[in-house]
CSV table of C-alpha atoms and ligand atoms in Angstrom, one decimal:
chain,number,residue,atom,x,y,z
A,20,MET,CA,0.4,0.1,0.4
A,21,HIS,CA,1.7,3.5,-0.9
A,22,PHE,CA,-0.8,6.2,0.7
A,23,ILE,CA,-1.9,5.2,3.9
A,24,THR,CA,-4.2,8.4,5.9
A,25,ARG,CA,-5.4,8.0,9.2
A,26,PHE,CA,-8.4,10.2,11.1
A,27,ALA,CA,-7.7,10.3,14.4
A,28,PRO,CA,-10.5,11.7,16.6
A,29,SER,CA,-10.3,11.4,20.8
A,30,PRO,CA,-13.7,10.7,22.4
A,31,THR,CA,-14.2,13.5,24.0
A,32,GLY,CA,-17.4,14.6,22.8
A,33,TYR,CA,-19.3,14.6,19.8
A,34,LEU,CA,-17.9,14.5,16.2
A,35,HIS,CA,-18.3,18.1,14.7
A,36,LEU,CA,-18.3,20.1,11.5
A,37,GLY,CA,-14.3,20.2,11.9
A,38,HIS,CA,-14.1,17.2,12.5
A,39,ALA,CA,-16.2,16.1,9.5
A,40,ARG,CA,-13.9,18.4,7.6
A,41,SER,CA,-10.3,16.0,8.3
A,42,ALA,CA,-12.3,12.9,7.7
A,43,LEU,CA,-13.6,13.8,4.6
A,44,LEU,CA,-10.3,15.4,3.4
A,45,CYS,CA,-8.6,12.3,4.7
A,46,ALA,CA,-10.9,9.9,3.1
A,47,ALA,CA,-11.2,11.5,-0.4
A,48,ARG,CA,-7.4,11.4,-0.7
A,49,ALA,CA,-6.9,7.9,0.3
A,50,THR,CA,-10.4,7.1,-2.5
A,51,ALA,CA,-7.8,9.7,-5.5
A,52,GLU,CA,-4.5,7.8,-4.4
A,53,GLY,CA,-6.0,4.5,-4.4
A,54,GLY,CA,-5.1,4.1,-0.8
A,55,VAL,CA,-6.7,3.6,2.5
A,56,MET,CA,-8.0,6.1,5.5
A,57,LEU,CA,-7.7,4.1,8.9
A,58,LEU,CA,-9.7,5.1,11.7
A,59,ARG,CA,-7.5,5.4,14.9
A,60,LEU,CA,-9.4,6.6,18.4
A,61,GLU,CA,-7.4,8.3,20.5
A,62,ASP,CA,-8.6,7.6,24.3
A,63,ILE,CA,-5.4,7.8,25.8
A,64,ASP,CA,-7.1,10.6,28.3
A,65,ARG,CA,-8.8,8.1,31.1
A,66,THR,CA,-10.4,11.3,32.8
A,67,ARG,CA,-11.8,12.6,29.8
A,68,CYS,CA,-12.6,9.6,27.2
A,69,ARG,CA,-16.2,8.1,27.2
A,70,PRO,CA,-17.2,4.5,25.3
A,71,ASP,CA,-20.5,6.3,24.7
A,72,TYR,CA,-18.4,9.3,22.7
A,73,ALA,CA,-16.2,6.7,21.1
A,74,GLU,CA,-19.1,5.1,19.9
A,75,ALA,CA,-21.1,8.0,18.5
A,76,ILE,CA,-17.7,8.9,16.8
A,77,LEU,CA,-18.3,5.6,14.8
A,78,GLU,CA,-21.8,5.7,14.2
A,79,ASP,CA,-21.4,9.6,12.9
A,80,LEU,CA,-18.4,8.4,11.2
A,81,THR,CA,-20.4,6.0,8.5
A,82,TRP,CA,-23.8,7.7,8.5
A,83,LEU,CA,-21.5,10.7,6.7
A,84,GLY,CA,-20.8,7.6,4.4
A,85,LEU,CA,-16.8,6.7,5.4
A,86,ASN,CA,-15.4,3.5,6.0
A,87,TRP,CA,-12.0,1.9,7.0
A,88,PRO,CA,-10.6,-1.2,7.3
A,89,GLN,CA,-10.9,-3.2,10.9
A,90,PRO,CA,-9.8,-3.2,13.3
A,91,VAL,CA,-10.0,0.6,14.7
A,92,ARG,CA,-7.1,1.0,16.8
A,93,ARG,CA,-8.0,2.1,20.4
A,94,GLN,CA,-4.9,3.1,21.9
A,95,SER,CA,-6.3,2.3,25.0
A,96,GLU,CA,-5.2,-1.0,24.2
A,97,HIS,CA,-1.7,-0.4,23.4
A,98,GLN,CA,0.1,1.0,26.3
A,99,ALA,CA,2.6,-1.7,25.6
A,100,ASP,CA,3.8,0.0,22.5
A,101,TYR,CA,3.8,3.4,24.2
A,102,ASP,CA,6.2,1.8,27.5
A,103,ALA,CA,8.9,0.6,25.0
A,104,ALA,CA,8.9,3.6,23.4
A,105,LEU,CA,9.4,5.7,26.6
A,106,ALA,CA,11.7,3.1,27.6
A,107,ARG,CA,13.9,3.8,24.6
A,108,LEU,CA,13.6,7.3,24.9
A,109,ALA,CA,14.7,7.1,28.5
A,110,GLN,CA,17.8,4.6,27.6
A,111,GLN,CA,19.3,7.6,25.2
A,112,GLY,CA,19.1,9.9,28.5
A,113,LEU,CA,16.1,12.0,27.0
A,114,VAL,CA,13.5,11.6,29.7
A,115,TYR,CA,12.8,13.4,32.9
A,116,PRO,CA,10.7,13.5,35.7
A,117,CYS,CA,9.2,16.5,36.5
A,118,PHE,CA,7.9,17.7,39.6
A,119,CYS,CA,6.2,20.7,39.4
A,120,SER,CA,2.8,21.3,40.2
A,121,ARG,CA,1.0,23.2,37.3
A,122,SER,CA,0.5,26.3,39.9
A,123,ALA,CA,3.9,26.2,40.7
A,124,PHE,CA,5.0,26.5,36.9
A,125,HIS,CA,2.5,28.8,36.2
A,126,ALA,CA,4.0,31.4,38.9
A,127,ARG,CA,6.8,31.7,37.5
A,128,LEU,CA,5.7,33.3,34.2
A,129,PRO,CA,6.7,30.9,31.4
A,130,ALA,CA,7.1,31.7,28.2
A,131,ILE,CA,3.7,31.3,26.0
A,132,GLY,CA,4.3,29.1,22.8
A,133,PRO,CA,1.7,28.1,20.1
A,134,ASP,CA,-0.1,25.9,22.9
A,135,GLY,CA,0.4,28.2,25.7
A,136,PRO,CA,2.8,28.1,28.3
A,137,VAL,CA,6.1,26.0,27.0
A,138,TYR,CA,7.8,24.6,30.4
A,139,ASP,CA,10.8,26.5,31.3
A,140,GLY,CA,13.0,23.2,32.3
A,141,PHE,CA,13.1,23.6,36.1
A,142,CYS,CA,13.6,19.5,37.0
A,143,ARG,CA,15.8,19.2,34.2
A,144,PRO,CA,18.9,19.6,36.4
A,145,LEU,CA,17.9,17.6,39.8
A,146,SER,CA,20.7,15.2,40.2
A,147,LEU,CA,19.9,11.4,39.7
A,148,ALA,CA,19.7,11.1,43.7
A,149,GLU,CA,17.7,14.6,44.3
A,150,ARG,CA,15.3,12.4,41.0
A,151,GLU,CA,14.8,8.9,43.0
A,152,ALA,CA,14.4,10.2,46.4
A,153,ARG,CA,10.9,12.1,45.2
A,154,LEU,CA,10.4,9.4,43.5
A,155,ALA,CA,11.3,6.8,45.9
A,156,ALA,CA,9.0,9.4,48.4
A,157,GLY,CA,6.2,8.9,46.1
A,158,HIS,CA,6.2,12.8,44.8
A,159,ASP,CA,3.7,13.1,42.0
A,160,HIS,CA,5.3,13.5,38.6
A,161,CYS,CA,5.1,13.5,35.0
A,162,LEU,CA,7.9,12.4,32.5
A,163,ARG,CA,8.9,15.0,30.1
A,164,LEU,CA,11.2,14.9,26.8
A,165,ASP,CA,14.7,16.8,27.4
A,166,HIS,CA,14.1,18.4,24.0
A,167,LYS,CA,17.9,19.7,23.7
A,168,ALA,CA,19.5,16.6,24.2
A,169,ALA,CA,17.1,14.9,21.6
A,170,MET,CA,17.8,17.5,18.9
A,171,ALA,CA,21.2,17.4,19.8
A,172,LEU,CA,21.4,13.6,19.1
A,173,ALA,CA,19.3,14.0,16.3
A,174,GLY,CA,20.5,16.8,14.5
A,175,PRO,CA,18.8,19.3,11.8
A,176,LEU,CA,15.3,17.8,10.7
A,177,GLU,CA,13.1,18.7,8.0
A,178,TRP,CA,9.3,17.9,7.2
A,179,LEU,CA,7.2,18.3,4.1
A,180,ASP,CA,4.0,20.0,4.3
A,181,GLU,CA,2.0,19.7,1.7
A,182,ARG,CA,1.0,23.4,2.0
A,183,THR,CA,3.5,25.2,3.2
A,184,GLY,CA,6.8,23.4,1.8
A,185,THR,CA,9.4,21.9,3.2
A,186,GLU,CA,9.8,22.8,7.3
A,187,PHE,CA,12.9,22.6,9.0
A,188,ALA,CA,12.0,21.1,12.4
A,189,ARG,CA,11.5,23.6,15.6
A,190,PRO,CA,10.9,21.5,18.4
A,191,GLU,CA,11.7,24.3,20.7
A,192,PHE,CA,8.5,25.8,20.0
A,193,LEU,CA,6.8,23.0,22.3
A,194,GLY,CA,9.8,22.5,24.8
A,195,ASP,CA,10.0,19.5,27.1
A,196,VAL,CA,6.7,18.3,26.4
A,197,VAL,CA,5.1,15.8,28.5
A,198,LEU,CA,5.4,12.1,27.5
A,199,ALA,CA,3.5,10.7,30.2
A,200,GLY,CA,1.4,11.9,32.1
A,201,ARG,CA,0.5,12.1,36.1
A,202,GLU,CA,-2.3,9.8,35.0
A,203,ASN,CA,-2.0,8.6,31.8
A,204,GLY,CA,0.9,6.3,31.0
A,205,THR,CA,1.1,8.2,28.0
A,206,SER,CA,0.6,11.7,26.2
A,207,TYR,CA,-0.8,12.6,23.0
A,208,HIS,CA,2.5,13.7,21.5
A,209,LEU,CA,4.2,10.4,22.4
A,210,SER,CA,1.3,8.2,21.4
A,211,VAL,CA,0.4,9.4,18.2
A,212,THR,CA,3.9,9.8,17.0
A,213,VAL,CA,4.4,5.9,18.0
A,214,ASP,CA,1.3,5.2,16.0
A,215,ASP,CA,1.6,6.9,12.7
A,216,GLY,CA,5.1,4.8,12.7
A,217,LEU,CA,3.5,1.7,13.7
A,218,GLN,CA,0.6,1.7,11.7
A,219,GLY,CA,2.9,2.7,8.7
A,220,ILE,CA,1.2,6.1,8.2
A,221,THR,CA,2.2,8.0,4.9
A,222,HIS,CA,0.4,11.2,4.9
A,223,VAL,CA,-0.8,12.5,7.7
A,224,ILE,CA,-3.3,14.9,7.0
A,225,ARG,CA,-5.1,17.1,10.0
A,226,GLY,CA,-5.8,20.4,11.4
A,227,GLU,CA,-3.5,23.4,11.4
A,228,ASP,CA,-3.8,23.8,14.7
A,229,LEU,CA,-1.4,20.8,15.2
A,230,PHE,CA,1.1,22.8,12.7
A,231,HIS,CA,3.4,23.0,15.7
A,232,ALA,CA,3.3,19.8,17.1
A,233,THR,CA,4.3,18.4,14.2
A,234,HIS,CA,8.1,19.9,15.2
A,235,ILE,CA,8.0,17.7,18.0
A,236,HIS,CA,6.5,14.7,16.4
A,237,ARG,CA,9.7,14.9,13.9
A,238,LEU,CA,11.7,15.2,16.6
A,239,LEU,CA,10.4,11.8,18.8
A,240,GLN,CA,10.5,9.9,15.3
A,241,ALA,CA,14.0,10.4,14.9
A,242,VAL,CA,14.8,9.9,18.4
A,243,LEU,CA,12.6,6.5,18.0
A,244,GLY,CA,14.0,5.4,14.5
A,245,LEU,CA,10.4,5.9,13.2
A,246,ALA,CA,9.8,7.2,9.8
A,247,THR,CA,8.3,10.8,8.9
A,248,PRO,CA,5.0,11.1,6.9
A,249,VAL,CA,4.2,13.7,4.9
A,250,TYR,CA,1.7,16.1,6.6
A,251,HIS,CA,-1.3,18.4,5.4
A,252,HIS,CA,-2.4,20.9,7.9
A,253,HIS,CA,-5.4,22.0,6.4
A,254,PRO,CA,-6.9,25.2,7.4
A,255,LEU,CA,-9.9,25.1,10.4
A,256,ILE,CA,-13.7,25.9,10.0
A,257,ILE,CA,-13.3,29.3,12.3
A,258,ASP,CA,-16.4,29.9,14.7
A,259,PRO,CA,-18.2,32.6,13.7
A,260,ALA,CA,-19.4,33.4,17.5
A,261,THR,CA,-16.2,33.2,18.8
A,262,GLY,CA,-13.2,33.6,16.1
A,263,GLY,CA,-11.5,30.2,17.1
A,264,LYS,CA,-12.1,27.1,16.3
A,265,LEU,CA,-14.8,24.9,17.0
A,266,SER,CA,-15.2,23.3,20.3
A,267,LYS,CA,-17.2,20.0,21.2
A,268,ARG,CA,-18.8,21.9,23.9
A,269,ASP,CA,-20.8,23.9,21.6
A,270,GLY,CA,-23.3,21.3,20.6
A,271,SER,CA,-24.5,23.8,17.6
A,272,THR,CA,-22.2,22.3,15.1
A,273,ALA,CA,-22.1,18.4,16.2
A,274,LEU,CA,-23.0,15.8,13.3
A,275,ARG,CA,-25.8,14.4,14.9
A,276,HIS,CA,-27.2,17.3,16.3
A,277,LEU,CA,-27.5,18.8,12.6
A,278,ARG,CA,-28.7,15.1,11.7
A,279,GLU,CA,-31.3,15.3,13.6
A,280,GLN,CA,-31.9,18.8,12.1
A,281,GLY,CA,-32.7,16.9,8.8
A,282,LEU,CA,-29.5,17.1,7.1
A,283,ALA,CA,-28.4,14.8,5.1
A,284,PRO,CA,-24.5,14.0,4.0
A,285,ALA,CA,-24.0,15.7,1.5
A,286,ASP,CA,-24.7,18.9,3.3
A,287,ILE,CA,-22.1,18.3,5.8
A,288,ALA,CA,-19.8,18.0,2.9
A,289,ARG,CA,-20.8,21.5,1.8
A,290,MET,CA,-21.3,22.9,5.6
A,291,ALA,CA,-17.2,21.2,6.0
A,292,GLY,CA,-15.9,23.2,2.8
A,293,THR,CA,-14.8,20.3,1.5
A,294,GLY,CA,-18.0,19.8,-1.6
A,295,MET,CA,-17.2,16.1,-1.2
A,296,ALA,CA,-19.7,13.7,-0.2
A,297,PRO,CA,-18.2,10.4,-0.2
A,298,THR,CA,-20.4,7.5,-1.9
A,299,PRO,CA,-21.5,4.8,0.6
A,300,GLY,CA,-19.4,1.8,0.8
A,301,GLY,CA,-17.1,3.9,-1.8
B,405,LIG,N1,-6.7,12.9,18.6
B,405,LIG,C1,-6.4,14.6,18.5
B,405,LIG,C2,-7.9,15.4,18.4
B,405,LIG,O1,-8.9,14.9,17.9
B,405,LIG,C3,-6.0,14.3,16.4
B,405,LIG,C4,-4.7,13.9,16.3
B,405,LIG,C5,-4.2,13.8,15.2
B,405,LIG,O2,-4.7,13.9,14.1
B,405,LIG,O3,-3.1,14.1,14.9
B,405,LIG,O4,-7.4,16.5,18.4
């Protein structure tokens, strides 16, 4: 298979028009390339993901006329893959425990990056003895990527975005990202990079709100020995009420709400700005 893309929603709410845009673009492109679109449920956040949202996602996408090969990869079933990647990063000295509470970190007035406050590396210089003592005492912590050490190991990196051309990786946009959280054994950045690699994804098509994340994903690919897909970050549908991206909290653009209003899949495709209504079974 030469072309493998994926649609990777998180079951933390109902799909809305913004998701429809991503899913329809992925599916149309897979069809045009004679390839395949996989569906992946990014359900690692134990506090926010719900099984009923996961079921609703499958139902909404089927109603839209999309299909995908089985099995659907559910991230919550693959912690062993993320543990193995974490161990590989740790062996290379690229992981450190961070004991900072959110409030302590924010009180230090960190720099604000494209995704919010960028961790200032406060816990990075802790000695091994200090780390071990705090871990042994059961102090709350997450695990972070030492992005500078990873960059030193990987050297200069590039990736191709179909809309913006060759991008030089700038992992410092997001800095020492979390690899495993306090409550979850993996993070979005780690699991998405591992999965794209393990599933042989050749093209990642997703919203441009994730553009900066790709800089970190490229670095993780390099230090985990994973292939780099081609990327396509498409424009988002802007919420006229807020001027920002559509939110799962505002149900008015939820696909199931629009369906209840009597709209058809072709209307959704038009409203999602793709104009590409998939043909059932196609
Ligand atoms: N799970 C992410 C989301 O729902 C998308 C991840 C990706 O496409 O890389 O926002």
